[in-house]
Coordinates of C-alpha atoms in Angstrom, one line a residue:
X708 CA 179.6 55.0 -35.8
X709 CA 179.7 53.2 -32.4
X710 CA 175.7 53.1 -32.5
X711 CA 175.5 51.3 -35.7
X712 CA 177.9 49.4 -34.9
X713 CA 176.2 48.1 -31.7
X714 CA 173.0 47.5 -33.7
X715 CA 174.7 45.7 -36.5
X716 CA 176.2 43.3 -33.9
X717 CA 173.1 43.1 -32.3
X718 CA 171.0 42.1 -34.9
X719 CA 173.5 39.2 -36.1
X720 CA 173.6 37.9 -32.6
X721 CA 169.6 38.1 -32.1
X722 CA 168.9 35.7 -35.6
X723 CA 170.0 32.6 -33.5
X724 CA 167.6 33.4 -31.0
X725 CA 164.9 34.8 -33.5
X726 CA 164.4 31.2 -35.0
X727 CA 164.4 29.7 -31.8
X728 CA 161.2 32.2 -30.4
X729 CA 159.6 32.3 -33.8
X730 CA 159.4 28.4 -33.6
X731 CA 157.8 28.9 -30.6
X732 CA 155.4 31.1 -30.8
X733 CA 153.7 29.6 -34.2
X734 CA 153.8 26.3 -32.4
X735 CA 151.9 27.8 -29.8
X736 CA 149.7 29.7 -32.1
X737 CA 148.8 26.6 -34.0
X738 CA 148.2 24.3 -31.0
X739 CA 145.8 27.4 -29.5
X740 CA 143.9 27.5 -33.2
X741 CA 143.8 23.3 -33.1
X742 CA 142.4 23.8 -29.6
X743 CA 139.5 26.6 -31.0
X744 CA 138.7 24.6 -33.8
X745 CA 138.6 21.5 -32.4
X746 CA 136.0 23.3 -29.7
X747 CA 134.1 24.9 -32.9
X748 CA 133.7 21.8 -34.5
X749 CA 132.2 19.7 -31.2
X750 CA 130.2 22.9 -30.8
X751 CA 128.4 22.8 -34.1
X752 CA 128.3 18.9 -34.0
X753 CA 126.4 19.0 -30.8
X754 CA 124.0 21.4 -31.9
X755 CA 123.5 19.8 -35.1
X756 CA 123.3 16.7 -34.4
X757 CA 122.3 16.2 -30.4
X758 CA 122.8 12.7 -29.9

């Protein structure tokens, strides 16, 4: 009983944090994919058209 207790208490205390770090992490996941295809992109540009 004291265990799920703990957990239950723990889980309600970590959503505050979880939006926080989930906000985060997809903002850094989308800036890293911008940065990739943004690198992509100039890639196939330059070898398409060399100018």
């Amino acid at each position: 009983m004291f265990f799920y207790n703990f957990y239950a208490m723990d889980f309600h205390i970590n959503i505050f944090n979880n939006d926080l770090y989930l906000s985060n992490f997809y903002a850094k996941k989308a800036q890293e994919l911008n940065e990739i295809e943004q690198e992509f992109r100039t890639k196939n540009r330059f070898i398409l058209h060399p100018e």
